[in-house]
PDB file of C-alpha atoms in Angstrom:
ATOM      1  CA  MET A 802     143.918 132.893  60.146  1.00  0.00           C
ATOM      2  CA  ASN A 803     140.885 130.996  61.446  1.00  0.00           C
ATOM      3  CA  PHE A 804     141.835 127.798  63.302  1.00  0.00           C
ATOM      4  CA  SER A 805     138.530 126.017  62.725  1.00  0.00           C
ATOM      5  CA  MET A 806     138.762 126.423  58.968  1.00  0.00           C
ATOM      6  CA  LYS A 807     142.028 124.484  58.711  1.00  0.00           C
ATOM      7  CA  LEU A 808     140.886 121.363  60.638  1.00  0.00           C
ATOM      8  CA  HIS A 809     138.794 118.738  58.987  1.00  0.00           C
ATOM      9  CA  SER A 810     135.619 117.519  60.680  1.00  0.00           C
ATOM     10  CA  PRO A 811     136.963 114.178  62.077  1.00  0.00           C
ATOM     11  CA  VAL A 812     140.086 115.883  63.373  1.00  0.00           C
ATOM     12  CA  LYS A 813     137.997 118.594  64.992  1.00  0.00           C
ATOM     13  CA  LEU A 814     135.819 115.966  66.691  1.00  0.00           C
ATOM     14  CA  ALA A 815     138.866 114.086  67.971  1.00  0.00           C
ATOM     15  CA  ALA A 816     140.440 117.273  69.318  1.00  0.00           C
ATOM     16  CA  ILE A 817     137.286 118.284  71.159  1.00  0.00           C
ATOM     17  CA  SER A 818     136.928 114.772  72.628  1.00  0.00           C
ATOM     18  CA  ALA A 819     140.561 114.710  73.763  1.00  0.00           C
ATOM     19  CA  VAL A 820     140.270 118.104  75.467  1.00  0.00           C
ATOM     20  CA  ALA A 821     137.062 117.038  77.225  1.00  0.00           C
ATOM     21  CA  LEU A 822     138.552 113.760  78.459  1.00  0.00           C
ATOM     22  CA  LEU A 823     141.813 115.325  79.616  1.00  0.00           C
ATOM     23  CA  SER A 824     139.969 117.978  81.572  1.00  0.00           C
ATOM     24  CA  ALA A 825     137.942 115.278  83.356  1.00  0.00           C
ATOM     25  CA  VAL A 826     141.038 113.280  84.299  1.00  0.00           C
ATOM     26  CA  GLY A 827     142.128 115.949  86.755  1.00  0.00           C
ATOM     27  CA  THR A 828     138.760 115.825  88.466  1.00  0.00           C
ATOM     28  CA  PHE A 829     138.639 112.074  88.897  1.00  0.00           C
ATOM     29  CA  ALA A 830     142.310 111.710  89.826  1.00  0.00           C
ATOM     30  CA  GLN A 831     141.844 113.613  93.079  1.00  0.00           C
ATOM     31  CA  ASP A 832     140.700 110.835  95.371  1.00  0.00           C
ATOM     32  CA  ASN A 833     140.911 112.000  98.958  1.00  0.00           C
ATOM     33  CA  ARG A 834     139.549 108.845 100.520  1.00  0.00           C
ATOM     34  CA  SER A 835     141.805 107.014 102.899  1.00  0.00           C
ATOM     35  CA  PRO A 836     142.702 103.353 102.353  1.00  0.00           C
ATOM     36  CA  ALA A 837     140.671 102.485 105.443  1.00  0.00           C
ATOM     37  CA  ALA A 838     137.505 103.909 103.892  1.00  0.00           C
ATOM     38  CA  THR A 839     138.117 101.908 100.720  1.00  0.00           C
ATOM     39  CA  ALA A 840     138.665  98.735 102.735  1.00  0.00           C
ATOM     40  CA  LEU A 841     135.525  99.380 104.770  1.00  0.00           C
ATOM     41  CA  SER A 842     133.380  99.873 101.680  1.00  0.00           C
ATOM     42  CA  GLY A 843     134.844  96.700 100.159  1.00  0.00           C
ATOM     43  CA  GLY A 844     134.080  94.779 103.331  1.00  0.00           C
ATOM     44  CA  ILE A 845     130.507  96.037 103.376  1.00  0.00           C
ATOM     45  CA  LEU A 846     130.107  94.987  99.730  1.00  0.00           C
ATOM     46  CA  ILE A 847     131.404  91.486 100.436  1.00  0.00           C
ATOM     47  CA  CYS A 848     129.078  91.116 103.451  1.00  0.00           C
ATOM     48  CA  ALA A 849     126.089  92.270 101.394  1.00  0.00           C
ATOM     49  CA  LEU A 850     126.947  89.783  98.639  1.00  0.00           C
ATOM     50  CA  LEU A 851     127.272  86.933 101.155  1.00  0.00           C
ATOM     51  CA  ILE A 852     123.936  87.808 102.784  1.00  0.00           C
ATOM     52  CA  GLY A 853     122.285  88.006  99.354  1.00  0.00           C
ATOM     53  CA  LEU A 854     123.752  84.634  98.377  1.00  0.00           C
ATOM     54  CA  GLY A 855     122.511  83.098 101.631  1.00  0.00           C
ATOM     55  CA  ILE A 856     118.985  84.413 101.059  1.00  0.00           C
ATOM     56  CA  TYR A 857     119.061  83.121  97.465  1.00  0.00           C
ATOM     57  CA  VAL A 858     120.098  79.626  98.590  1.00  0.00           C
ATOM     58  CA  TYR A 859     117.429  79.616 101.318  1.00  0.00           C
ATOM     59  CA  ILE A 860     114.641  80.685  98.916  1.00  0.00           C
ATOM     60  CA  ALA A 861     115.793  78.184  96.270  1.00  0.00           C
ATOM     61  CA  LEU A 862     115.817  75.337  98.807  1.00  0.00           C
ATOM     62  CA  ALA A 863     112.359  76.336 100.044  1.00  0.00           C
ATOM     63  CA  VAL A 864     110.871  76.507  96.532  1.00  0.00           C
ATOM     64  CA  GLN A 865     112.492  73.186  95.608  1.00  0.00           C
ATOM     65  CA  THR A 866     111.048  71.570  98.745  1.00  0.00           C
ATOM     66  CA  ILE A 867     107.595  73.021  98.008  1.00  0.00           C
ATOM     67  CA  ALA A 868     107.810  71.645  94.459  1.00  0.00           C
ATOM     68  CA  GLU A 869     108.760  68.195  95.743  1.00  0.00           C
ATOM     69  CA  LYS A 870     105.949  68.166  98.329  1.00  0.00           C
ATOM     70  CA  THR A 871     103.362  69.221  95.729  1.00  0.00           C
ATOM     71  CA  ASN A 872     104.661  66.626  93.236  1.00  0.00           C
ATOM     72  CA  THR A 873     105.517  69.283  90.647  1.00  0.00           C
ATOM     73  CA  GLU A 874     107.921  68.111  87.977  1.00  0.00           C
ATOM     74  CA  ASN A 875     111.401  69.622  87.608  1.00  0.00           C
ATOM     75  CA  PRO A 876     111.926  70.955  91.168  1.00  0.00           C
ATOM     76  CA  TRP A 877     115.544  71.767  90.240  1.00  0.00           C
ATOM     77  CA  LEU A 878     114.222  74.822  88.333  1.00  0.00           C
ATOM     78  CA  ALA A 879     114.184  76.589  91.713  1.00  0.00           C
ATOM     79  CA  TRP A 880     117.920  77.246  91.304  1.00  0.00           C
ATOM     80  CA  ILE A 881     117.655  79.043  87.926  1.00  0.00           C
ATOM     81  CA  PRO A 882     116.764  82.764  88.308  1.00  0.00           C
ATOM     82  CA  ILE A 883     113.879  83.230  85.833  1.00  0.00           C
ATOM     83  CA  ALA A 884     112.894  79.569  85.712  1.00  0.00           C
ATOM     84  CA  ASN A 885     112.049  79.613  89.424  1.00  0.00           C
ATOM     85  CA  PHE A 886     109.064  81.838  88.615  1.00  0.00           C
ATOM     86  CA  ILE A 887     107.954  79.281  86.021  1.00  0.00           C
ATOM     87  CA  LEU A 888     108.238  76.593  88.700  1.00  0.00           C
ATOM     88  CA  LEU A 889     106.171  78.717  91.101  1.00  0.00           C
ATOM     89  CA  LEU A 890     103.539  79.146  88.373  1.00  0.00           C
ATOM     90  CA  ASN A 891     103.435  75.361  87.928  1.00  0.00           C
ATOM     91  CA  ILE A 892     103.065  74.828  91.678  1.00  0.00           C
ATOM     92  CA  ALA A 893     100.297  77.455  91.818  1.00  0.00           C
ATOM     93  CA  ARG A 894      98.565  75.943  88.755  1.00  0.00           C
ATOM     94  CA  LYS A 895      98.627  79.305  86.959  1.00  0.00           C
ATOM     95  CA  PRO A 896      99.216  79.797  83.210  1.00  0.00           C
ATOM     96  CA  ILE A 897     102.811  80.173  82.055  1.00  0.00           C
ATOM     97  CA  TRP A 898     102.088  83.462  80.266  1.00  0.00           C
ATOM     98  CA  TRP A 899     101.860  85.096  83.714  1.00  0.00           C
ATOM     99  CA  ILE A 900     105.659  85.296  83.532  1.00  0.00           C
ATOM    100  CA  VAL A 901     105.086  88.355  81.331  1.00  0.00           C
ATOM    101  CA  LEU A 902     103.033  89.945  84.117  1.00  0.00           C
ATOM    102  CA  ILE A 903     105.871  89.324  86.568  1.00  0.00           C
ATOM    103  CA  LEU A 904     108.146  91.451  84.385  1.00  0.00           C
ATOM    104  CA  ILE A 905     105.839  94.513  84.511  1.00  0.00           C
ATOM    105  CA  PRO A 906     106.657  96.912  87.377  1.00  0.00           C
ATOM    106  CA  LEU A 907     103.956  97.341  90.063  1.00  0.00           C
ATOM    107  CA  VAL A 908     101.815  94.659  88.390  1.00  0.00           C
ATOM    108  CA  ASN A 909     104.406  92.104  89.500  1.00  0.00           C
ATOM    109  CA  ILE A 910     103.676  92.836  93.170  1.00  0.00           C
ATOM    110  CA  VAL A 911     100.033  91.829  92.785  1.00  0.00           C
ATOM    111  CA  ILE A 912     100.875  88.811  90.611  1.00  0.00           C
ATOM    112  CA  ILE A 913     103.555  87.519  92.989  1.00  0.00           C
ATOM    113  CA  VAL A 914     101.134  87.814  95.919  1.00  0.00           C
ATOM    114  CA  MET A 915      98.494  85.908  93.923  1.00  0.00           C
ATOM    115  CA  ILE A 916     101.035  83.210  93.022  1.00  0.00           C
ATOM    116  CA  TRP A 917     102.169  82.795  96.630  1.00  0.00           C
ATOM    117  CA  MET A 918      98.535  82.647  97.768  1.00  0.00           C
ATOM    118  CA  ALA A 919      97.976  79.768  95.325  1.00  0.00           C
ATOM    119  CA  VAL A 920     101.218  78.114  96.468  1.00  0.00           C
ATOM    120  CA  ALA A 921      99.982  78.298 100.067  1.00  0.00           C
ATOM    121  CA  GLU A 922      96.699  76.690  99.015  1.00  0.00           C
ATOM    122  CA  ALA A 923      98.650  73.975  97.159  1.00  0.00           C
ATOM    123  CA  ARG A 924     100.431  73.236 100.449  1.00  0.00           C
ATOM    124  CA  ASN A 925      97.066  73.171 102.320  1.00  0.00           C
ATOM    125  CA  LYS A 926      97.895  76.343 104.246  1.00  0.00           C
ATOM    126  CA  PRO A 927      95.690  79.457 104.541  1.00  0.00           C
ATOM    127  CA  SER A 928      95.949  81.680 101.490  1.00  0.00           C
ATOM    128  CA  TRP A 929      96.654  84.779 103.597  1.00  0.00           C
ATOM    129  CA  TRP A 930     100.244  83.515 103.903  1.00  0.00           C
ATOM    130  CA  GLY A 931     100.702  84.704 100.322  1.00  0.00           C
ATOM    131  CA  ILE A 932      99.604  88.216 101.281  1.00  0.00           C
ATOM    132  CA  LEU A 933     102.469  88.314 103.787  1.00  0.00           C
ATOM    133  CA  MET A 934     104.889  88.411 100.835  1.00  0.00           C
ATOM    134  CA  ILE A 935     104.263  92.185 100.731  1.00  0.00           C
ATOM    135  CA  VAL A 936     105.887  92.664 104.153  1.00  0.00           C
ATOM    136  CA  PRO A 937     109.680  92.986 103.620  1.00  0.00           C
ATOM    137  CA  GLY A 938     111.048  90.988 106.567  1.00  0.00           C
ATOM    138  CA  VAL A 939     108.265  88.430 106.628  1.00  0.00           C
ATOM    139  CA  SER A 940     108.661  87.682 102.916  1.00  0.00           C
ATOM    140  CA  ILE A 941     111.810  85.746 103.778  1.00  0.00           C
ATOM    141  CA  ILE A 942     109.987  83.608 106.353  1.00  0.00           C
ATOM    142  CA  VAL A 943     106.932  82.700 104.232  1.00  0.00           C
ATOM    143  CA  PRO A 944     108.699  80.347 101.747  1.00  0.00           C
ATOM    144  CA  GLY A 945     110.372  78.500 104.603  1.00  0.00           C
ATOM    145  CA  TYR A 946     107.096  78.110 106.465  1.00  0.00           C
ATOM    146  CA  LEU A 947     105.331  76.834 103.345  1.00  0.00           C
ATOM    147  CA  ALA A 948     108.177  74.430 102.648  1.00  0.00           C
ATOM    148  CA  TRP A 949     108.969  72.925 106.016  1.00  0.00           C
ATOM    149  CA  ALA A 950     105.910  73.391 108.254  1.00  0.00           C
ATOM    150  CA  GLU A 951     103.663  70.364 108.507  1.00  0.00           C
TER     151      GLU A 951
END
């Protein structure tokens, strides 16, 4: 008697899925990590989230201040994730359709540098400050300098 001939197609599919899932349960159930390692990884995650939130608040405050000093309307857009790029485009006096270019990988690096160069010029600072946005650590300092330096 052939076993596969007696089972209907949906039943066969369900049986194969159940066997595959049950065999994987044994693999994932064997967690040899200690509770201390779990707590440490959770603590690192919380610290990373707090640092990321702090950087987000800092950048949003800097962009809002730049918008207020350049008399750009709706400076509160600095707090909304995608809308802050639209606000930067308004400050830089660039067309709104550039938001599409910001969404393209590798092209966005060049476009963001060009936008920050125009933002620096709008704040009467040298345009090379926008080029510094490529440097990872310095890219956090540039918005603050453009916002609060006289």
